[in-house]
Amino acid sequence: MERIYLETLIKADIQKVFDLARDIDLHQKSTAGTHEKAIAGRTSGLIEENETVTWRAKHLGIYQSLTSKIISMEKPYHFTDTMLEGAFKSMKHQHIFKVKKEDTLMVDIFEFESPLGIIGKMFSKFFLKSYLRKFLLQRNELIRKAAEGSL
């Protein structure tokens, strides 16, 4: 299992950052490069606990679909989504929000496992982990800009 840990400090209120992080429409803007689109389940607005969303996107030259479900949520401190169907063997993404003086620290813990045994493990280690880290950093930057009013 691979793990990506990211911290993003945002000069904005925790509730605002929390809502932007679960905003389907903003997520689609942050993933314009992969043509990501919500096609089933919650397809716009703020996703809530026990809701699902199915994404269709072009990653590594191939259109893929991934369905995830929000399995836990404590507003405005955290929510966790997990993959129900998709290209990974497993995937879990924890979104954690902490007040830091007048700012918000947004923490991502993204854990995934690729299929295909040892070949999948090698692919994850040498390419996919870096690709996904960059993908998450782009998303976080858009959340930061939106929250700080510099979009």
Coordinates of N, CA, C and O in Angstrom, one line a residue:
M1 N 0.8 -1.2 0.0 CA 0.0 0.0 0.0 C 0.9 1.2 0.0 O 1.8 1.3 0.8
E2 N 0.6 2.2 -0.9 CA 1.3 3.4 -1.0 C 0.6 4.5 -0.2 O -0.7 4.4 -0.1
R3 N 1.3 5.5 0.3 CA 0.7 6.5 1.1 C 1.3 7.9 0.7 O 2.5 8.0 0.6
I4 N 0.4 8.9 0.5 CA 0.8 10.2 0.2 C 0.3 11.1 1.4 O -0.9 11.0 1.7
Y5 N 1.1 11.9 2.0 CA 0.8 12.8 3.0 C 1.1 14.2 2.6 O 2.2 14.5 2.2
L6 N 0.1 15.1 2.6 CA 0.3 16.5 2.2 C -0.3 17.4 3.3 O -1.4 17.1 3.8
E7 N 0.3 18.5 3.5 CA -0.2 19.6 4.3 C -0.3 20.9 3.5 O 0.7 21.2 2.8
T8 N -1.4 21.6 3.6 CA -1.6 22.8 2.9 C -2.1 23.8 3.9 O -3.2 23.7 4.4
L9 N -1.4 24.9 4.1 CA -1.8 26.0 5.0 C -2.6 27.0 4.2 O -2.1 27.5 3.1
I10 N -3.8 27.3 4.6 CA -4.7 28.2 3.9 C -5.1 29.3 4.8 O -5.6 29.1 5.9
K11 N -5.0 30.5 4.3 CA -5.4 31.7 5.1 C -6.9 32.0 4.9 O -7.3 32.9 4.2
A12 N -7.7 31.1 5.6 CA -9.1 31.2 5.5 C -9.8 30.4 6.6 O -9.1 29.5 7.2
D13 N -11.0 30.6 6.9 CA -11.8 30.0 7.9 C -12.0 28.5 7.6 O -12.1 28.1 6.4
I14 N -11.9 27.7 8.6 CA -12.0 26.2 8.5 C -13.2 25.7 7.8 O -13.2 24.8 6.9
Q15 N -14.4 26.3 8.1 CA -15.6 25.9 7.4 C -15.6 26.2 5.9 O -16.0 25.3 5.1
K16 N -15.0 27.3 5.5 CA -14.9 27.6 4.1 C -14.0 26.6 3.4 O -14.3 26.1 2.3
V17 N -12.9 26.3 4.0 CA -11.9 25.3 3.4 C -12.6 23.9 3.3 O -12.5 23.2 2.3
F18 N -13.2 23.5 4.4 CA -13.9 22.2 4.5 C -14.9 22.1 3.3 O -14.9 21.1 2.6
D19 N -15.7 23.2 3.1 CA -16.7 23.1 2.1 C -16.1 23.1 0.7 O -16.6 22.4 -0.2
L20 N -15.1 23.9 0.5 CA -14.4 23.9 -0.8 C -13.8 22.5 -1.1 O -13.8 22.1 -2.3
A21 N -13.3 21.8 -0.1 CA -12.7 20.5 -0.3 C -13.7 19.4 -0.7 O -13.3 18.4 -1.4
R22 N -14.9 19.6 -0.4 CA -16.0 18.7 -0.8 C -16.9 19.2 -1.9 O -17.9 18.6 -2.2
D23 N -16.5 20.2 -2.5 CA -17.3 20.8 -3.6 C -17.0 20.1 -4.9 O -15.9 20.2 -5.5
I24 N -18.0 19.4 -5.4 CA -17.8 18.7 -6.7 C -17.5 19.6 -7.9 O -16.6 19.3 -8.7
D25 N -18.1 20.8 -7.9 CA -17.9 21.7 -9.0 C -16.4 22.2 -9.0 O -15.8 22.3 -10.1
L26 N -15.9 22.6 -7.9 CA -14.5 23.0 -7.8 C -13.6 21.9 -8.1 O -12.6 22.2 -8.8
H27 N -13.9 20.7 -7.7 CA -13.0 19.6 -8.0 C -12.9 19.4 -9.5 O -11.8 19.2 -10.0
Q28 N -14.0 19.5 -10.2 CA -14.0 19.4 -11.7 C -13.1 20.5 -12.3 O -12.4 20.2 -13.2
K29 N -13.1 21.7 -11.7 CA -12.3 22.8 -12.2 C -10.8 22.5 -12.0 O -10.0 22.7 -12.8
S30 N -10.5 21.9 -10.8 CA -9.1 21.6 -10.5 C -8.5 20.4 -11.3 O -7.3 20.3 -11.4
T31 N -9.4 19.7 -12.0 CA -8.9 18.5 -12.7 C -9.2 18.7 -14.2 O -9.4 17.7 -15.0
A32 N -9.2 19.9 -14.7 CA -9.5 20.2 -16.1 C -8.5 19.5 -17.0 O -8.9 19.0 -18.1
G33 N -7.3 19.3 -16.5 CA -6.2 18.7 -17.3 C -6.5 17.2 -17.6 O -6.0 16.6 -18.6
T34 N -7.3 16.6 -16.8 CA -7.6 15.2 -17.0 C -9.1 15.0 -17.4 O -9.6 13.9 -17.5
H35 N -9.8 16.1 -17.7 CA -11.2 16.1 -18.2 C -12.1 15.4 -17.2 O -13.0 14.7 -17.6
E36 N -11.8 15.5 -15.9 CA -12.6 14.8 -14.9 C -14.0 15.4 -14.8 O -14.1 16.6 -14.7
K37 N -14.9 14.5 -14.8 CA -16.3 14.9 -14.7 C -17.1 13.9 -13.8 O -16.9 12.7 -13.9
A38 N -18.0 14.5 -13.0 CA -18.8 13.7 -12.1 C -20.0 13.2 -13.0 O -20.7 14.1 -13.6
I39 N -20.2 11.9 -13.1 CA -21.2 11.4 -14.0 C -22.3 10.6 -13.4 O -23.3 10.3 -14.0
A40 N -22.2 10.3 -12.1 CA -23.2 9.6 -11.4 C -23.1 9.9 -9.9 O -22.1 10.3 -9.4
G41 N -24.2 9.6 -9.1 CA -24.2 9.9 -7.7 C -24.4 11.4 -7.6 O -25.1 12.1 -8.3
R42 N -23.7 12.0 -6.6 CA -23.6 13.5 -6.4 C -22.8 14.0 -7.6 O -21.6 13.7 -7.7
T43 N -23.4 14.9 -8.4 CA -22.7 15.4 -9.6 C -22.4 16.9 -9.5 O -21.8 17.4 -10.4
S44 N -22.9 17.5 -8.5 CA -22.6 19.0 -8.2 C -22.9 19.3 -6.8 O -23.5 18.5 -6.1
G45 N -22.4 20.5 -6.4 CA -22.6 20.9 -5.0 C -21.7 20.2 -4.0 O -20.6 19.7 -4.4
L46 N -22.1 20.3 -2.7 CA -21.3 19.7 -1.7 C -21.6 18.3 -1.3 O -22.8 18.0 -1.0
I47 N -20.7 17.4 -1.5 CA -20.9 16.0 -1.2 C -21.0 15.8 0.4 O -20.4 16.5 1.1
E48 N -21.9 14.9 0.8 CA -22.2 14.7 2.2 C -21.9 13.2 2.6 O -21.7 12.4 1.7
E49 N -21.9 12.9 3.8 CA -21.6 11.6 4.3 C -22.6 10.6 3.7 O -23.8 10.9 3.6
N50 N -22.1 9.4 3.4 CA -22.9 8.3 2.8 C -23.3 8.5 1.3 O -23.9 7.7 0.7
E51 N -22.9 9.7 0.7 CA -23.1 9.9 -0.7 C -22.0 9.3 -1.5 O -20.9 9.2 -1.0
T52 N -22.3 9.0 -2.8 CA -21.3 8.5 -3.7 C -21.1 9.5 -4.8 O -22.0 10.3 -5.1
V53 N -20.0 9.4 -5.5 CA -19.8 10.1 -6.8 C -19.0 9.2 -7.7 O -18.1 8.5 -7.2
T54 N -19.4 9.2 -8.9 CA -18.6 8.5 -9.9 C -17.9 9.5 -10.9 O -18.6 10.4 -11.4
W55 N -16.6 9.4 -10.9 CA -15.8 10.3 -11.8 C -15.4 9.6 -13.0 O -15.1 8.4 -13.0
R56 N -15.4 10.3 -14.1 CA -14.8 9.8 -15.4 C -13.7 10.8 -15.7 O -13.9 12.0 -15.8
A57 N -12.5 10.2 -16.0 CA -11.4 11.1 -16.3 C -10.4 10.4 -17.2 O -10.4 9.1 -17.3
K58 N -9.6 11.2 -17.8 CA -8.5 10.6 -18.7 C -7.2 10.7 -17.9 O -6.6 11.7 -17.7
H59 N -6.7 9.5 -17.5 CA -5.4 9.4 -16.8 C -4.5 8.5 -17.6 O -5.0 7.4 -18.0
L60 N -3.3 8.9 -17.8 CA -2.3 8.1 -18.5 C -2.8 7.7 -19.9 O -2.6 6.6 -20.4
G61 N -3.6 8.6 -20.5 CA -4.1 8.4 -21.9 C -5.3 7.5 -22.0 O -5.7 7.2 -23.1
I62 N -5.9 7.1 -20.9 CA -7.0 6.1 -20.9 C -8.1 6.7 -20.1 O -7.9 7.2 -18.9
Y63 N -9.4 6.7 -20.7 CA -10.5 7.1 -19.9 C -10.9 6.0 -18.9 O -10.9 4.9 -19.2
Q64 N -11.1 6.5 -17.6 CA -11.4 5.5 -16.5 C -12.5 6.1 -15.7 O -12.7 7.3 -15.7
S65 N -13.2 5.2 -15.0 CA -14.2 5.6 -14.1 C -13.8 5.2 -12.7 O -13.2 4.1 -12.5
L66 N -14.2 6.0 -11.7 CA -13.9 5.6 -10.3 C -15.1 6.1 -9.4 O -15.5 7.2 -9.6
T67 N -15.7 5.2 -8.7 CA -16.8 5.5 -7.8 C -16.3 5.5 -6.4 O -15.7 4.5 -5.9
S68 N -16.5 6.6 -5.7 CA -16.1 6.7 -4.2 C -17.3 7.1 -3.4 O -18.3 7.6 -3.9
K69 N -17.2 6.7 -2.1 CA -18.2 7.0 -1.1 C -17.6 7.7 0.1 O -16.6 7.4 0.5
I70 N -18.3 8.7 0.5 CA -17.9 9.4 1.8 C -18.4 8.5 2.9 O -19.6 8.3 3.2
I71 N -17.4 7.9 3.6 CA -17.7 6.9 4.6 C -17.8 7.5 6.0 O -18.3 6.9 6.9
S72 N -17.2 8.7 6.2 CA -17.3 9.3 7.5 C -17.1 10.8 7.3 O -16.4 11.3 6.4
M73 N -17.7 11.6 8.2 CA -17.6 13.1 8.1 C -17.9 13.7 9.5 O -18.9 13.3 10.1
E74 N -17.1 14.6 9.9 CA -17.3 15.4 11.1 C -17.1 16.8 10.7 O -15.9 17.2 10.6
K75 N -18.1 17.5 10.5 CA -18.0 18.9 10.0 C -17.5 19.8 11.1 O -17.9 19.7 12.2
P76 N -16.5 20.7 10.8 CA -15.7 20.9 9.6 C -14.3 20.3 9.8 O -13.4 20.9 9.3
Y77 N -14.2 19.2 10.5 CA -12.9 18.7 10.9 C -12.3 17.6 10.0 O -11.1 17.5 9.9
H78 N -13.1 16.8 9.4 CA -12.6 15.7 8.5 C -13.7 15.0 7.8 O -14.9 15.1 8.1
F79 N -13.3 14.5 6.7 CA -14.2 13.5 6.0 C -13.3 12.5 5.2 O -12.1 12.8 5.0
T80 N -13.8 11.3 5.0 CA -13.0 10.3 4.4 C -13.8 9.6 3.3 O -15.0 9.4 3.5
D81 N -13.1 9.5 2.1 CA -13.8 8.8 1.1 C -13.0 7.5 0.7 O -11.8 7.5 0.9
T82 N -13.7 6.5 0.2 CA -13.1 5.3 -0.2 C -13.6 4.8 -1.5 O -14.8 5.1 -1.8
M83 N -12.8 4.2 -2.3 CA -13.2 3.7 -3.6 C -14.1 2.5 -3.5 O -13.8 1.5 -2.7
L84 N -15.2 2.5 -4.2 CA -16.1 1.4 -4.3 C -15.8 0.6 -5.6 O -15.9 -0.7 -5.5
E85 N -15.6 1.3 -6.7 CA -15.2 0.7 -7.9 C -14.2 1.6 -8.6 O -14.3 2.8 -8.6
G86 N -13.3 0.9 -9.3 CA -12.3 1.7 -10.1 C -11.0 0.9 -10.4 O -11.0 -0.3 -10.1
A87 N -10.0 1.6 -10.9 CA -8.8 1.0 -11.3 C -7.9 0.5 -10.2 O -7.0 -0.3 -10.4
F88 N -8.0 1.1 -9.0 CA -7.1 0.7 -7.9 C -7.6 -0.6 -7.3 O -8.8 -1.0 -7.4
K89 N -6.7 -1.3 -6.7 CA -7.1 -2.5 -5.9 C -7.9 -2.0 -4.6 O -8.9 -2.5 -4.2
S90 N -7.4 -0.9 -4.1 CA -8.0 -0.2 -3.0 C -7.6 1.3 -3.0 O -6.5 1.6 -3.4
M91 N -8.4 2.2 -2.4 CA -8.1 3.6 -2.3 C -8.9 4.2 -1.2 O -10.1 3.9 -1.0
K92 N -8.2 5.0 -0.3 CA -8.8 5.7 0.8 C -8.2 7.0 0.9 O -7.0 7.2 0.8
H93 N -9.0 8.1 1.0 CA -8.5 9.5 1.1 C -9.1 10.1 2.3 O -10.3 10.4 2.4
Q94 N -8.3 10.4 3.3 CA -8.7 11.2 4.5 C -8.4 12.7 4.3 O -7.3 13.0 3.9
H95 N -9.4 13.5 4.5 CA -9.3 14.9 4.4 C -9.4 15.5 5.9 O -10.5 15.3 6.5
I96 N -8.4 16.1 6.4 CA -8.4 16.6 7.8 C -8.2 18.1 7.8 O -7.3 18.6 7.1
F97 N -8.9 18.8 8.7 CA -8.8 20.2 8.7 C -8.6 20.7 10.2 O -9.3 20.2 11.1
K98 N -7.6 21.5 10.4 CA -7.2 22.0 11.7 C -7.1 23.5 11.7 O -6.5 24.1 10.8
V99 N -7.6 24.1 12.8 CA -7.5 25.6 13.0 C -6.1 25.8 13.4 O -5.6 25.2 14.4
K100 N -5.4 26.7 12.8 CA -4.0 27.2 13.1 C -4.1 28.7 13.2 O -4.0 29.4 12.2
K101 N -4.3 29.2 14.4 CA -4.5 30.7 14.6 C -5.7 31.1 13.8 O -6.8 30.7 14.0
E102 N -5.5 32.0 12.8 CA -6.5 32.4 11.9 C -6.6 31.7 10.6 O -7.4 32.0 9.7
D103 N -5.7 30.7 10.5 CA -5.6 29.9 9.2 C -6.2 28.5 9.4 O -6.6 28.1 10.5
T104 N -6.2 27.8 8.3 CA -6.6 26.4 8.3 C -5.5 25.5 7.8 O -5.0 25.8 6.7
L105 N -5.2 24.5 8.5 CA -4.2 23.5 7.9 C -5.1 22.3 7.4 O -5.9 21.7 8.1
M106 N -4.9 22.1 6.1 CA -5.6 21.0 5.4 C -4.6 19.9 5.2 O -3.6 20.1 4.6
V107 N -5.0 18.7 5.7 CA -4.1 17.6 5.6 C -4.8 16.5 4.7 O -6.0 16.2 4.9
D108 N -4.1 16.0 3.8 CA -4.5 14.9 3.0 C -3.7 13.7 3.3 O -2.5 13.7 3.3
I109 N -4.4 12.5 3.5 CA -3.7 11.2 3.7 C -4.4 10.4 2.6 O -5.5 10.0 2.7
F110 N -3.6 10.1 1.6 CA -4.2 9.3 0.4 C -3.4 8.0 0.4 O -2.2 7.9 0.2
E111 N -4.2 6.9 0.5 CA -3.6 5.6 0.5 C -4.2 4.8 -0.6 O -5.4 4.8 -0.8
F112 N -3.4 4.1 -1.3 CA -3.9 3.3 -2.5 C -3.0 2.1 -2.7 O -1.8 2.0 -2.3
E113 N -3.6 1.1 -3.4 CA -2.9 -0.1 -3.8 C -3.3 -0.4 -5.2 O -4.5 -0.4 -5.6
S114 N -2.3 -0.6 -6.0 CA -2.5 -0.9 -7.4 C -2.8 -2.4 -7.6 O -2.3 -3.2 -6.8
P115 N -3.6 -2.8 -8.6 CA -3.8 -4.2 -8.9 C -2.5 -4.7 -9.6 O -1.5 -4.0 -9.8
L116 N -2.5 -5.9 -10.0 CA -1.5 -6.6 -10.8 C -0.3 -7.0 -10.0 O 0.9 -7.1 -10.6
G117 N -0.4 -7.3 -8.8 CA 0.7 -7.8 -8.0 C 1.9 -7.0 -8.0 O 1.9 -5.8 -7.8
I118 N 3.1 -7.7 -8.2 CA 4.4 -7.1 -8.2 C 4.5 -6.0 -9.3 O 5.2 -5.0 -9.1
I119 N 3.9 -6.3 -10.4 CA 4.0 -5.3 -11.5 C 3.3 -4.0 -11.1 O 3.8 -2.9 -11.3
G120 N 2.2 -4.1 -10.5 CA 1.4 -3.0 -9.9 C 2.2 -2.2 -8.9 O 2.2 -1.0 -8.8
K121 N 2.9 -3.0 -8.0 CA 3.7 -2.4 -6.9 C 4.8 -1.6 -7.5 O 5.1 -0.5 -7.0
M122 N 5.5 -2.1 -8.5 CA 6.6 -1.4 -9.1 C 6.1 -0.1 -9.8 O 6.7 0.9 -9.7
F123 N 5.0 -0.3 -10.5 CA 4.4 0.9 -11.2 C 4.0 2.0 -10.2 O 4.3 3.2 -10.5
S124 N 3.5 1.6 -9.1 CA 3.1 2.6 -8.1 C 4.3 3.3 -7.5 O 4.3 4.5 -7.4
K125 N 5.3 2.5 -7.2 CA 6.5 3.0 -6.5 C 7.3 4.0 -7.4 O 7.7 5.0 -7.0
F126 N 7.4 3.6 -8.7 CA 8.3 4.4 -9.6 C 7.5 5.4 -10.5 O 8.2 6.3 -11.0
F127 N 6.2 5.4 -10.5 CA 5.5 6.4 -11.3 C 4.2 6.9 -10.7 O 4.0 8.1 -10.5
L128 N 3.3 6.0 -10.3 CA 2.0 6.4 -10.0 C 1.9 7.3 -8.7 O 1.2 8.2 -8.7
K129 N 2.7 7.0 -7.7 CA 2.7 7.8 -6.5 C 3.1 9.2 -6.8 O 2.4 10.1 -6.3
S130 N 4.1 9.4 -7.6 CA 4.5 10.8 -8.0 C 3.4 11.5 -8.8 O 3.1 12.7 -8.6
Y131 N 2.8 10.8 -9.7 CA 1.7 11.3 -10.6 C 0.5 11.7 -9.7 O 0.0 12.8 -9.9
L132 N 0.1 10.9 -8.7 CA -1.0 11.2 -7.9 C -0.7 12.3 -6.9 O -1.6 13.2 -6.6
R133 N 0.5 12.4 -6.4 CA 1.0 13.5 -5.6 C 0.8 14.9 -6.3 O 0.3 15.8 -5.8
K134 N 1.3 14.9 -7.5 CA 1.1 16.1 -8.4 C -0.3 16.5 -8.6 O -0.7 17.6 -8.5
F135 N -1.1 15.5 -8.8 CA -2.6 15.6 -9.0 C -3.2 16.3 -7.8 O -4.0 17.2 -7.9
L136 N -2.9 15.7 -6.6 CA -3.5 16.3 -5.4 C -2.9 17.7 -5.1 O -3.7 18.5 -4.6
L137 N -1.7 17.9 -5.4 CA -1.1 19.3 -5.1 C -1.8 20.3 -6.0 O -2.1 21.4 -5.5
Q138 N -2.1 20.0 -7.2 CA -2.9 20.9 -8.1 C -4.3 21.2 -7.5 O -4.7 22.3 -7.5
R139 N -4.9 20.2 -7.1 CA -6.3 20.3 -6.5 C -6.2 21.2 -5.2 O -7.0 22.1 -5.1
N140 N -5.2 21.0 -4.4 CA -5.0 21.7 -3.2 C -4.7 23.2 -3.4 O -5.2 24.1 -2.7
E141 N -4.0 23.4 -4.5 CA -3.6 24.8 -4.8 C -4.9 25.6 -5.3 O -5.1 26.7 -4.9
L142 N -5.8 24.9 -6.0 CA -7.0 25.6 -6.4 C -7.9 25.8 -5.2 O -8.5 26.9 -5.1
I143 N -8.0 24.9 -4.3 CA -8.7 25.1 -3.0 C -8.2 26.3 -2.3 O -8.9 27.2 -1.8
R144 N -6.8 26.4 -2.2 CA -6.2 27.5 -1.5 C -6.6 28.8 -2.1 O -7.0 29.8 -1.4
K145 N -6.4 28.9 -3.4 CA -6.7 30.1 -4.1 C -8.2 30.5 -4.0 O -8.5 31.7 -3.8
A146 N -9.1 29.6 -4.1 CA -10.5 29.9 -3.9 C -10.8 30.3 -2.5 O -11.6 31.3 -2.3
A147 N -10.2 29.7 -1.5 CA -10.5 30.1 -0.1 C -9.9 31.4 0.2 O -10.5 32.2 1.0
E148 N -8.8 31.7 -0.4 CA -8.1 33.0 0.0 C -8.6 34.1 -1.0 O -8.1 35.3 -0.8
G149 N -9.5 33.8 -1.9 CA -10.1 34.8 -2.8 C -9.2 35.3 -3.9 O -9.3 36.4 -4.4
S150 N -8.2 34.5 -4.3 CA -7.3 34.9 -5.3 C -7.5 34.1 -6.6 O -6.6 34.0 -7.5
L151 N -8.7 33.5 -6.8 CA -9.0 32.8 -8.0 C -9.4 33.7 -9.1 O -10.0 34.7 -9.0

